[in-house]
Short mmCIF file of C-alpha atoms in Angstrom, two decimals:
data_model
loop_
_atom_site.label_atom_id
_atom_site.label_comp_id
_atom_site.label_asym_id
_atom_site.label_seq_id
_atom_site.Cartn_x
_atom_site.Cartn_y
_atom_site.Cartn_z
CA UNK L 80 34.67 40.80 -25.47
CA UNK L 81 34.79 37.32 -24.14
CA UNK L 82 35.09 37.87 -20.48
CA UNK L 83 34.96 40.81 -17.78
CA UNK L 84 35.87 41.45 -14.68
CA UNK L 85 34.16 41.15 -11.33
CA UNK L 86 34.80 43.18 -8.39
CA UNK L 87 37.11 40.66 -6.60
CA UNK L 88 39.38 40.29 -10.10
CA UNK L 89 38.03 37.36 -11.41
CA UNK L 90 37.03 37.03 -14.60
CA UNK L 91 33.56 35.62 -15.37
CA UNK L 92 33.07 33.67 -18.87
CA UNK L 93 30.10 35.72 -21.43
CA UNK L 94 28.64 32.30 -21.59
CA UNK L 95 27.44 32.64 -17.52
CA UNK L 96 26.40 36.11 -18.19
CA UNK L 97 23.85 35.11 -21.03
CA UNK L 98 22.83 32.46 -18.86
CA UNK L 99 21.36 34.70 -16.61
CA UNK L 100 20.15 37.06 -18.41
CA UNK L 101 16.12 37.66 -19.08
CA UNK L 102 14.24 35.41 -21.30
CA UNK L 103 15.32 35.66 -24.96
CA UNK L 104 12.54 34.81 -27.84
CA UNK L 105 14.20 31.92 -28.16
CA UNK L 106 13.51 30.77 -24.94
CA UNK L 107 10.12 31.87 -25.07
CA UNK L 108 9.74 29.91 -28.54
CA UNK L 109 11.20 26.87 -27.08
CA UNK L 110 9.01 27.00 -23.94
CA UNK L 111 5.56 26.88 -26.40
CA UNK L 112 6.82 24.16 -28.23
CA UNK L 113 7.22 22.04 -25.33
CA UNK L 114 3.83 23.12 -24.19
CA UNK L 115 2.45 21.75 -27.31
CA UNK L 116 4.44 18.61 -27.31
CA UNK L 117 3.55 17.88 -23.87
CA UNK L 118 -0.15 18.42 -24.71
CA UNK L 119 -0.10 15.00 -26.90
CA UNK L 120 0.74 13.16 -23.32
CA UNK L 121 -1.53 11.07 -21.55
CA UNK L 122 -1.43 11.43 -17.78
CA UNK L 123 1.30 9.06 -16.67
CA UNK L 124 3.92 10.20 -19.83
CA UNK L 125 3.30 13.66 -18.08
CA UNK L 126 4.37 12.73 -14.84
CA UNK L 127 7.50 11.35 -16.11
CA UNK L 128 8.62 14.24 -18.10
CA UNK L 129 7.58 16.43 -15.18
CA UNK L 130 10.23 14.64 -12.91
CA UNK L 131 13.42 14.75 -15.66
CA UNK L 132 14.37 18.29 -15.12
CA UNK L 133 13.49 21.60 -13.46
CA UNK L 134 12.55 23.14 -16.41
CA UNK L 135 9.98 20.53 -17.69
CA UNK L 136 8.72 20.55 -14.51
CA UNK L 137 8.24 24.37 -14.44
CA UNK L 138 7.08 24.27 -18.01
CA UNK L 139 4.29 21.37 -17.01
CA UNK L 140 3.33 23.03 -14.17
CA UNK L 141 2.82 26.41 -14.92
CA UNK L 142 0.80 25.62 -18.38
CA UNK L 143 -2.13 23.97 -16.84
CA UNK L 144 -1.63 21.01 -18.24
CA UNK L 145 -2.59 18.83 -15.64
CA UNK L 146 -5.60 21.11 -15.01
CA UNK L 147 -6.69 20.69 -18.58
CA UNK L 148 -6.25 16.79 -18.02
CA UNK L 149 -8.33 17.05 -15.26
CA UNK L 150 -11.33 18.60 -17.08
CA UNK L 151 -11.13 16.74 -19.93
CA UNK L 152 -11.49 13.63 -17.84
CA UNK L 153 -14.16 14.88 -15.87
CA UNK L 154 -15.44 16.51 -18.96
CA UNK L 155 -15.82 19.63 -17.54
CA UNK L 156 -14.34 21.64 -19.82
CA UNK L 157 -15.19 24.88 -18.97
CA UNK L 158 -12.85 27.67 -19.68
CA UNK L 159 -13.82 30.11 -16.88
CA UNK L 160 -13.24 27.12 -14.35
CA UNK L 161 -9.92 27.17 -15.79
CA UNK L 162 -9.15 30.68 -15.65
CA UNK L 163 -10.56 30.76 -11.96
CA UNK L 164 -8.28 27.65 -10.58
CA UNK L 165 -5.32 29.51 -11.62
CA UNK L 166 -1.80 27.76 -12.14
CA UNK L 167 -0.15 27.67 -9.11
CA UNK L 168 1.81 25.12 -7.70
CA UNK L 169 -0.49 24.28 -5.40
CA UNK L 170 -3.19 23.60 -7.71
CA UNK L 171 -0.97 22.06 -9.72
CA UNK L 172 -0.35 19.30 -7.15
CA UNK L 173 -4.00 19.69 -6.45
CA UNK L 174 -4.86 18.14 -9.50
CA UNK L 175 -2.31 15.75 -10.39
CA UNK L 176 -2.83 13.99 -6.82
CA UNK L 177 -6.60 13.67 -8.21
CA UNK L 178 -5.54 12.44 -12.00
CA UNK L 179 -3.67 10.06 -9.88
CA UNK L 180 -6.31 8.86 -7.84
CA UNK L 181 -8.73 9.30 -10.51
CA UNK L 182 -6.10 6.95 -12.68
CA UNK L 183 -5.74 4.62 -9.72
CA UNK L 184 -9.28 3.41 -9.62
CA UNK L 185 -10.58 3.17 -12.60
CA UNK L 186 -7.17 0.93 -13.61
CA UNK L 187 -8.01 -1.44 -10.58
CA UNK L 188 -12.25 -1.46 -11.84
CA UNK L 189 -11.52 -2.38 -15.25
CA UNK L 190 -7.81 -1.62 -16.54
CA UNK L 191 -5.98 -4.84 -18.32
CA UNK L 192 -3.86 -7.08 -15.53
CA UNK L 193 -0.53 -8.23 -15.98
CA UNK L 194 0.40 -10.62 -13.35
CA UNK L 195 4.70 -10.90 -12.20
CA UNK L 196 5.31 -13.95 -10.09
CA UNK L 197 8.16 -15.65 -8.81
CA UNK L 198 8.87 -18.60 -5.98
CA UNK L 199 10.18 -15.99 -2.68
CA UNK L 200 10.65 -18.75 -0.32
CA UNK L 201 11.09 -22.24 0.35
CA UNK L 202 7.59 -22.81 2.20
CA UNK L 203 4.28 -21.16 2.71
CA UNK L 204 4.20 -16.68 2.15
CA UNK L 205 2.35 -15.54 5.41
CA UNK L 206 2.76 -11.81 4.98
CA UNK L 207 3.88 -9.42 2.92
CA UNK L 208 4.17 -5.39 3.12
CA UNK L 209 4.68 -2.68 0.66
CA UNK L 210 6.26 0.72 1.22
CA UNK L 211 8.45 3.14 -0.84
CA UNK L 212 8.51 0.68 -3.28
CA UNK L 213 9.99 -1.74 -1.65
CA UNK L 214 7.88 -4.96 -0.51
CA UNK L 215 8.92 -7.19 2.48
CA UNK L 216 7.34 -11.00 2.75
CA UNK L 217 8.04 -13.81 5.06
CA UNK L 218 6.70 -17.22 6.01
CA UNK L 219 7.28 -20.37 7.50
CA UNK L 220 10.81 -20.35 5.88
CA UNK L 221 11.48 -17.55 8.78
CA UNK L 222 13.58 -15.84 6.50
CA UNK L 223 12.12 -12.56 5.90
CA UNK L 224 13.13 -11.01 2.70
CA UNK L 225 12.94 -7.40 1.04
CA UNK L 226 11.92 -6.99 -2.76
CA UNK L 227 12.15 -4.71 -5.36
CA UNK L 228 8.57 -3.83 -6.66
CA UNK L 229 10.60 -2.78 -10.10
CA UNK L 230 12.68 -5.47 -10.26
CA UNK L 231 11.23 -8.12 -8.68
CA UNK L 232 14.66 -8.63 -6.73
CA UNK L 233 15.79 -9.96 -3.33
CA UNK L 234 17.52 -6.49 -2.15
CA UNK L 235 18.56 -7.70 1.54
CA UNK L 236 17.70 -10.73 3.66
CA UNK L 237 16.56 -11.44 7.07
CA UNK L 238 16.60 -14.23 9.17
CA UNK L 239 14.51 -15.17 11.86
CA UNK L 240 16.00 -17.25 15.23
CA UNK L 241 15.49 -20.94 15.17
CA UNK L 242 12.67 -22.18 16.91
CA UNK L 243 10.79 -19.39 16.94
CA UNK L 244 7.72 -18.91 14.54
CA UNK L 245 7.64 -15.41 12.50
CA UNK L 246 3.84 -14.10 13.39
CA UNK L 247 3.68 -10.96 11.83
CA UNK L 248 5.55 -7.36 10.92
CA UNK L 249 6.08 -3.92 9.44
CA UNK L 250 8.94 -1.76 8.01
CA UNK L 251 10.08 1.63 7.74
CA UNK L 252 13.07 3.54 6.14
CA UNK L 253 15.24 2.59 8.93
CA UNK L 254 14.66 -0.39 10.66
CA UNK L 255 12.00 -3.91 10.29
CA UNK L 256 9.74 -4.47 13.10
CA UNK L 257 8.95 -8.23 13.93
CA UNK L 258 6.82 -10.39 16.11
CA UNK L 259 8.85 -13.34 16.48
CA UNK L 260 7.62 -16.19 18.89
CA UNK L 261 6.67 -14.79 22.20
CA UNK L 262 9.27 -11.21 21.42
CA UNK L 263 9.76 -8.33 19.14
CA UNK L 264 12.32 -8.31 17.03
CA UNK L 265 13.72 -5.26 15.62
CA UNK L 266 16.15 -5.43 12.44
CA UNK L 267 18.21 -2.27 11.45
CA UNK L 268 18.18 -1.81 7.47
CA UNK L 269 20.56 0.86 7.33
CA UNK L 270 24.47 0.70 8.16
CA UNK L 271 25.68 -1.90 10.57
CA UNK L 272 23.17 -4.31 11.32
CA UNK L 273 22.04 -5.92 14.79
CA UNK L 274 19.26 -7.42 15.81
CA UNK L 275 17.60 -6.73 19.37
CA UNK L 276 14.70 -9.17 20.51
CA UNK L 277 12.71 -8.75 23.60
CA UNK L 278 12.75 -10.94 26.31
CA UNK L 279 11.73 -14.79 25.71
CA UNK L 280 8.06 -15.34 26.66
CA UNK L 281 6.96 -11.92 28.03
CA UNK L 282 4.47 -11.94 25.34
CA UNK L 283 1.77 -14.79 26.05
CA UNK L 284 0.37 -16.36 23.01
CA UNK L 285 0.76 -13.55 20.98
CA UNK L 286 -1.19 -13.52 17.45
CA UNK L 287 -0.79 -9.95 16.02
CA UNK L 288 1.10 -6.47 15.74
CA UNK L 289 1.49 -2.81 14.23
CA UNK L 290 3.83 -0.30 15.34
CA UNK L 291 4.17 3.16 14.95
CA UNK L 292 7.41 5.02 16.31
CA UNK L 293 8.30 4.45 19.25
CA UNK L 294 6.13 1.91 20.21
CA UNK L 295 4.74 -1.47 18.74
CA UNK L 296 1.74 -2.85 19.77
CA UNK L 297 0.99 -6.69 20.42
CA UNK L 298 -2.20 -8.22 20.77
CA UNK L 299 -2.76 -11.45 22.50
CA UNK L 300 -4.69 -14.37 23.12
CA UNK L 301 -5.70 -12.94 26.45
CA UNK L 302 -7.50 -9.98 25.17
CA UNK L 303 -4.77 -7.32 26.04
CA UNK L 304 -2.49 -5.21 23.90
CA UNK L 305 0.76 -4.94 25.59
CA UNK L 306 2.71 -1.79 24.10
CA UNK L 307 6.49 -1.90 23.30
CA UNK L 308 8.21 1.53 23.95
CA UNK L 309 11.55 0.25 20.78
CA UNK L 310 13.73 3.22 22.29
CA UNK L 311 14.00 2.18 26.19
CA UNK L 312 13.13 -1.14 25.06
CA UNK L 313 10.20 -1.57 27.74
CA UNK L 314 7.21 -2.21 27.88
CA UNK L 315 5.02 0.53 28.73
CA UNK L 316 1.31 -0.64 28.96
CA UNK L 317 -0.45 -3.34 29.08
CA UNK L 318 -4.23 -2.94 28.17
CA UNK L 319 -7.78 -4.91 28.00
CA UNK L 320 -9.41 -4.11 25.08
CA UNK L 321 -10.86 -7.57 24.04
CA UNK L 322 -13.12 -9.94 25.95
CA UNK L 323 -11.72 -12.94 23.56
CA UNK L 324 -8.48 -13.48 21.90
CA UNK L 325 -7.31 -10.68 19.96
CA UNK L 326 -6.86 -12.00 16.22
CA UNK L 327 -6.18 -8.28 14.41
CA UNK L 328 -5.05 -5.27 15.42
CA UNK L 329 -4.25 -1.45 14.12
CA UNK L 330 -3.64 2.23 15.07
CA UNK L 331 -5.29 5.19 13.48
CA UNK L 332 -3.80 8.94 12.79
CA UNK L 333 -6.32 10.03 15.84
CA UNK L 334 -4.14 7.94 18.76
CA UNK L 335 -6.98 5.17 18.49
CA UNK L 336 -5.96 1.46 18.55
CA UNK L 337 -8.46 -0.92 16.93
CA UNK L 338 -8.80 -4.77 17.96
CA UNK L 339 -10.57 -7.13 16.10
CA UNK L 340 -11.65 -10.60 17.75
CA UNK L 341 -12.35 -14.71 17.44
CA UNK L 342 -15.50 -13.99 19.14
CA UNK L 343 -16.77 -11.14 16.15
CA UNK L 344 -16.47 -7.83 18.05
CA UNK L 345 -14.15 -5.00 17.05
CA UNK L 346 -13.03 -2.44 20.11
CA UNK L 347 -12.13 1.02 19.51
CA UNK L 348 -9.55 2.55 22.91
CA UNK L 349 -7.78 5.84 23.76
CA UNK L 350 -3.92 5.39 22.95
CA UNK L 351 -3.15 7.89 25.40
CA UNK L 352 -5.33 7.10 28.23
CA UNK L 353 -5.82 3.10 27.53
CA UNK L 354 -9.67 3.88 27.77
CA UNK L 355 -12.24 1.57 25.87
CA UNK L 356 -13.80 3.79 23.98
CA UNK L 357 -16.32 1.96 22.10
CA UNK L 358 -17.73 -1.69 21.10
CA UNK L 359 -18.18 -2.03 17.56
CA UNK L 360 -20.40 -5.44 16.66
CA UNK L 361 -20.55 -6.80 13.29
CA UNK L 362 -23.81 -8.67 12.14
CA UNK L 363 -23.13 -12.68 12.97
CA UNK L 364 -20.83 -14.34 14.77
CA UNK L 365 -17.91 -14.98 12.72
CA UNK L 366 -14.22 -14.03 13.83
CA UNK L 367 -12.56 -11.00 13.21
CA UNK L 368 -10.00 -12.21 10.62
CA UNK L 369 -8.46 -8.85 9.16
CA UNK L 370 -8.74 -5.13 10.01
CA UNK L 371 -7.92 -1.46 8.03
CA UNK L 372 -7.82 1.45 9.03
CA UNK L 373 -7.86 4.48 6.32
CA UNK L 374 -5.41 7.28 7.29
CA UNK L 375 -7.75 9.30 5.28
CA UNK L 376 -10.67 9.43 6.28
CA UNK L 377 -12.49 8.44 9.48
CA UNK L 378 -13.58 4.83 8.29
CA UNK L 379 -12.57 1.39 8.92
CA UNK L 380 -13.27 -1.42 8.00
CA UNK L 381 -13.19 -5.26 8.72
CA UNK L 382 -13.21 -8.57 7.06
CA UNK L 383 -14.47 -11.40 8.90
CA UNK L 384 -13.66 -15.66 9.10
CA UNK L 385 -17.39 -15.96 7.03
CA UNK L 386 -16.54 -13.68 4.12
CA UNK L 387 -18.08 -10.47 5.51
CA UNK L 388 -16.66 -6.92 5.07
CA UNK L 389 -18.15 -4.35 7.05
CA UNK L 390 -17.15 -0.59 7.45
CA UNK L 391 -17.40 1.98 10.54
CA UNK L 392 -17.19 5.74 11.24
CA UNK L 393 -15.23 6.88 13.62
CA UNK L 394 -16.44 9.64 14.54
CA UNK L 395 -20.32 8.38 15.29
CA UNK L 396 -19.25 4.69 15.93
CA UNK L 397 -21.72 3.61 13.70
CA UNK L 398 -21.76 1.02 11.23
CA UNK L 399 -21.80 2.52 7.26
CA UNK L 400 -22.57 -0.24 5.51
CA UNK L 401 -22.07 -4.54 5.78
CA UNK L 402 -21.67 -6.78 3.03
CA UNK L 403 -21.23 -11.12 2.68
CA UNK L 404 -18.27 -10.00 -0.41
CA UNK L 405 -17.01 -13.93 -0.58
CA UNK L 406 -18.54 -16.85 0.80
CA UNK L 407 -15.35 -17.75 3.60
CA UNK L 408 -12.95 -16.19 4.93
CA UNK L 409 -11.28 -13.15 3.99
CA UNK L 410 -7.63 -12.84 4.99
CA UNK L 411 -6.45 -9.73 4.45
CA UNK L 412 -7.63 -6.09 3.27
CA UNK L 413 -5.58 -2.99 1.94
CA UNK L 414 -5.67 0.08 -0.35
CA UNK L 415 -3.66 3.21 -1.32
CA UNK L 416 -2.98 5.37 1.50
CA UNK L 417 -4.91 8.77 1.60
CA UNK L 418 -7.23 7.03 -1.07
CA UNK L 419 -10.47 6.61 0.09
CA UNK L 420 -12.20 5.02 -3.11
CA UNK L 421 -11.40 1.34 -3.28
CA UNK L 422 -10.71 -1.01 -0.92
CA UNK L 423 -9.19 -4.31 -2.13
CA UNK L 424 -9.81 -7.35 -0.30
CA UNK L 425 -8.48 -11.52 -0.81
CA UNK L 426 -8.84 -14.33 1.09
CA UNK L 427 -9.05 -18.24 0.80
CA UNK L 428 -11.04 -18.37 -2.32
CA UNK L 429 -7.81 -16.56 -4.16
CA UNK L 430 -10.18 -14.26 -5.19
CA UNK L 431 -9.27 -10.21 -5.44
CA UNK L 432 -11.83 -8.39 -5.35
CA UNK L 433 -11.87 -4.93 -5.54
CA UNK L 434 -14.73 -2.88 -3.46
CA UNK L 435 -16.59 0.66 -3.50
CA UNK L 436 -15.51 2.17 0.33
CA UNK L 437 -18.58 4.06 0.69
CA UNK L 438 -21.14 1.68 0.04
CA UNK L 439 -19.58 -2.07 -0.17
CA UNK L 440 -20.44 -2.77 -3.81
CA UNK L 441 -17.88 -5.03 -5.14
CA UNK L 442 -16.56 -3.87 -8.46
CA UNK L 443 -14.12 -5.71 -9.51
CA UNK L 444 -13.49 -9.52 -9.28
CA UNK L 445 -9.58 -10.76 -10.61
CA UNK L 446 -8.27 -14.38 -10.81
CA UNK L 447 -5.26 -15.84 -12.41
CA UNK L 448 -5.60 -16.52 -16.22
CA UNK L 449 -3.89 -20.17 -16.58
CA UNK L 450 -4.08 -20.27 -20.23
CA UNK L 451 -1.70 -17.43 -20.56
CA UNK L 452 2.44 -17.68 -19.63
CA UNK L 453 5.66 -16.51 -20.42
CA UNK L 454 8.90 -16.33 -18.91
CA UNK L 455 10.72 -13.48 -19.51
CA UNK L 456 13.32 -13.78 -16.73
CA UNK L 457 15.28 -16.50 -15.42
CA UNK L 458 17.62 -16.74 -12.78
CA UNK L 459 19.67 -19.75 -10.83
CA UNK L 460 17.44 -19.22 -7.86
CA UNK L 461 14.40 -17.12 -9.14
CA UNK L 462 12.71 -17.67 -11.93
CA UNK L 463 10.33 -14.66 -12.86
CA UNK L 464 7.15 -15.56 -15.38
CA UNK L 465 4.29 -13.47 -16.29
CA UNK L 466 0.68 -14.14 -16.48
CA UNK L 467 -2.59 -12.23 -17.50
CA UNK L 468 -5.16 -11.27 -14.73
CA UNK L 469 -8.95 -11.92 -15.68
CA UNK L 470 -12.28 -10.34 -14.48
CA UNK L 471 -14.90 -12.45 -13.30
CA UNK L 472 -18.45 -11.79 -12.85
CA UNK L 473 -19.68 -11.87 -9.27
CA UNK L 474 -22.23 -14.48 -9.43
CA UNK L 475 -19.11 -16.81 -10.91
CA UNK L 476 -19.51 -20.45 -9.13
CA UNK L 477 -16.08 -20.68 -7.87
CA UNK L 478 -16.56 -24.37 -7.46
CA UNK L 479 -16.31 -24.62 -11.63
CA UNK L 480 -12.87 -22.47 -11.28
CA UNK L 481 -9.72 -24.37 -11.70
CA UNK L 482 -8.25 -23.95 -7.87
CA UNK L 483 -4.32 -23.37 -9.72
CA UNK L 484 -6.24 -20.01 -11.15
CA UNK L 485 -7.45 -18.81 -7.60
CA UNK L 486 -4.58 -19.96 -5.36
CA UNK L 487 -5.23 -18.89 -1.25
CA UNK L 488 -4.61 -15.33 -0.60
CA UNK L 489 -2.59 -14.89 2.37
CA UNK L 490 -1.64 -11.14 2.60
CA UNK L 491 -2.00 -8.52 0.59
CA UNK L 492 -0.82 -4.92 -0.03
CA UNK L 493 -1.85 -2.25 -2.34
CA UNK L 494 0.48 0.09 -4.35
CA UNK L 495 -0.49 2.39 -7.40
CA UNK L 496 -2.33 1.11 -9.87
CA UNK L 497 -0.54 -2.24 -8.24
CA UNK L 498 -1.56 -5.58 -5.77
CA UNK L 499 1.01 -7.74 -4.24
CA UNK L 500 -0.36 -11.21 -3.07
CA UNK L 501 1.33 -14.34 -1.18
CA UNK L 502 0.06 -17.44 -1.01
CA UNK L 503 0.66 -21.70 0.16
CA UNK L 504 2.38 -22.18 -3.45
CA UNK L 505 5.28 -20.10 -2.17
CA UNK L 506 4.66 -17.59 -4.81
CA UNK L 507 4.98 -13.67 -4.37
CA UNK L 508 3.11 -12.26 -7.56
CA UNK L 509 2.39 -8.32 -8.05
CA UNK L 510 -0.69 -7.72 -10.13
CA UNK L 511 -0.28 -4.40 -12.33
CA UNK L 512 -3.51 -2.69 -13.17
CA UNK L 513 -3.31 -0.57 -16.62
CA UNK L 514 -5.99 1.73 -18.45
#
């Protein structure tokens, strides 16, 4: 009664055998009271529970949970819009990608802001980068250094050669691109590490890169973009697509590269043919100081050395809207890829603001809230406090702020329903939005 026997002589436990077997009531039973637990969970709680095991997540997403979620948020609760959306999988990711988005935004427009900072390196935080998780700064320490968003820990270290001055760079899974000096340095992150650096000086006064496998891109002081195949480790192209120095560059999904200028003017060229394509001029004459592109969608969109954003369509070449959002320069610009909502912008008034893509409209303005600390972590070499974020309205005088509230924003990168900033004080701090 215990066991049987299978065809090759082996005898299977009863316990596998009513494993498999069809549903019971009990199963059934325990499946609706999950459903109902589940239905007392706000969005995020739901997410979680749908990634501990395959059954939650089968339960979750078969039970229209996040569908109801949806509705209720867009309160549109209308049953036969329910019944017609169905329960699929697909529309099942459908709609927790747009809770997520949804959840996204409104946390960066008007969600509470907890603020995580800690001292990164020994001297000024140029860039920083955030991917995976995972967020690489460096500076004029030229040590480049790879953090845990989570943990707000140093996971693996980089240094740069002496006497040469880290510019910029970008990371993936496998490897950490670099411009270092006049060459590109490439760092493997996985297994045994080397370090392979082009050529001394075959880059000419070289202010900016991006990279997407297999090549990087370089722009230069000259006005060209000279085009790093990493594989043969050549280069492959050299093209004009400024008339001035080249201050900011980036490639789109749609083999474009995008160069932004000192002398105001952004250029839009053919990756695969090296063909100008088109001469996009912003109002002004203020330097090109930061560029983004949005994987998705056809806009981008510019911030300039006089504190003007300004946003383009591809596909027309035609300017969508241009806005004065801060009154100098704005350093750097990012948002959540494939989100194409918010834009989130800081610059040398350490101000981050938070802006509408279609139209410009700022929404949001964030400083640092001196009157509220607390460490809650300390370490020999890192010490980790937390502060409070606060709103601002947008016709704030700055000039009455305390400047130790609104310190220079250097770089910035956007995660969900999270900011990470560096700045002159040294300081890497990631600001976490919440509903």
């Amino acid at each position: 009664m215990g066991s049987e026997a299978s065809s090759s002589g082996v005898r299977t436990p009863a316990k596998k055998r009513i494993l498999k077997s069809p549903a019971s009531p009990q199963a059934a039973l325990a499946h609706d009271t999950l459903c109902l637990i589940f239905s007392f969970l706000d969005f995020i709680d739901l997410v979680h529970c749908s990634a501990v095991c395959k059954s939650w997540n089968c339960v979750i997403s078969t039970s229209k949970l996040f569908q109801i979620l949806y509705y209720n948020q867009k309160r549109c609760q209308s049953r036969s819009v329910l019944e017609e959306s169905g329960c699929s999988e697909k529309t099942s990711k459908m709609f927790l990608k747009e809770l997520a988005l949804d959840s996204h935004r409104t946390s960066l427009q008007e969600g509470s802001i907890d603020i995580y900072q800690w001292k990164g390196h020994l001297a000024r935080v140029n860039r920083c980068r955030m991917k995976m998780g995972l967020v690489l700064t460096g500076g004029d320490d030229k040590v480049m250094r790879l953090w845990s968003v989570k943990s707000y820990k140093c996971l693996e270290e980089y240094s740069v050669p002496d006497r040469a001055r880290l510019i910029d760079f970008d990371f993936d899974e496998s490897k950490i691109v670099s411009l270092v000096g006049t060459s590109i340095g490439i760092w493997r992150r996985n297994g045994q590490r080397n370090i392979f650096l082009s050529r001394e000086g075959e880059i000419p006064k070289a202010s900016c890169m991006c990279y997407v496998d297999p090549e990087a891109v370089v722009g230069c002081e000259d006005g060209r973009a000279r085009f790093l195949d990493m594989y043969s480790r050549k280069w492959s192209k050299i093209v004009k697509i400024q008339n001035g120095p080249v201050t900011c560059i980036s490639l789109s999904d749609t083999q474009m590269i995008v160069g932004g200028s000192s002398i105001g003017s952004i250029t839009v060229s053919d990756l695969s043919s090296a063909q100008r394509v088109a001469t996009l001029k912003s109002f002004g004459s203020a330097g090109i100081s930061t560029l983004c592109v949005n994987p998705g969608s056809p806009l981008i969109f510019s911030g300039s050395t006089a504190g003007q954003a300004c946003c383009w369509d591809l596909r027309t070449m035609r300017s969508v809207w241009q806005t004065r959002v801060s009154p100098n320069v704005i350093y750097s610009m990012n948002h959540l890829r494939d989100h194409t909502s918010t834009l989130v912008m800081g610059g040398i008034d350490g101000v981050l603001r938070v802006v509408d893509e279609t139209s410009g409209k700022v929404l949001s303005s964030c400083i640092l809230n001196q009157n509220t600390s607390g460490s809650i972590c300390a370490e020999v070499s890192n010490k980790l406090s937390r502060k409070k974020g606060r709103r601002i309205a947008e016709d704030t005088r700055l000039e009455l702020m305390p400047k130790a509230s609104r310190p220079s924003i250097n770089s910035l990168a956007v995660g969900f329903q999270k900011v990470v900033t560096t700045h002159d004080d040294n300081y890497i701090r990631v600001w976490k939005f919440r509903i």
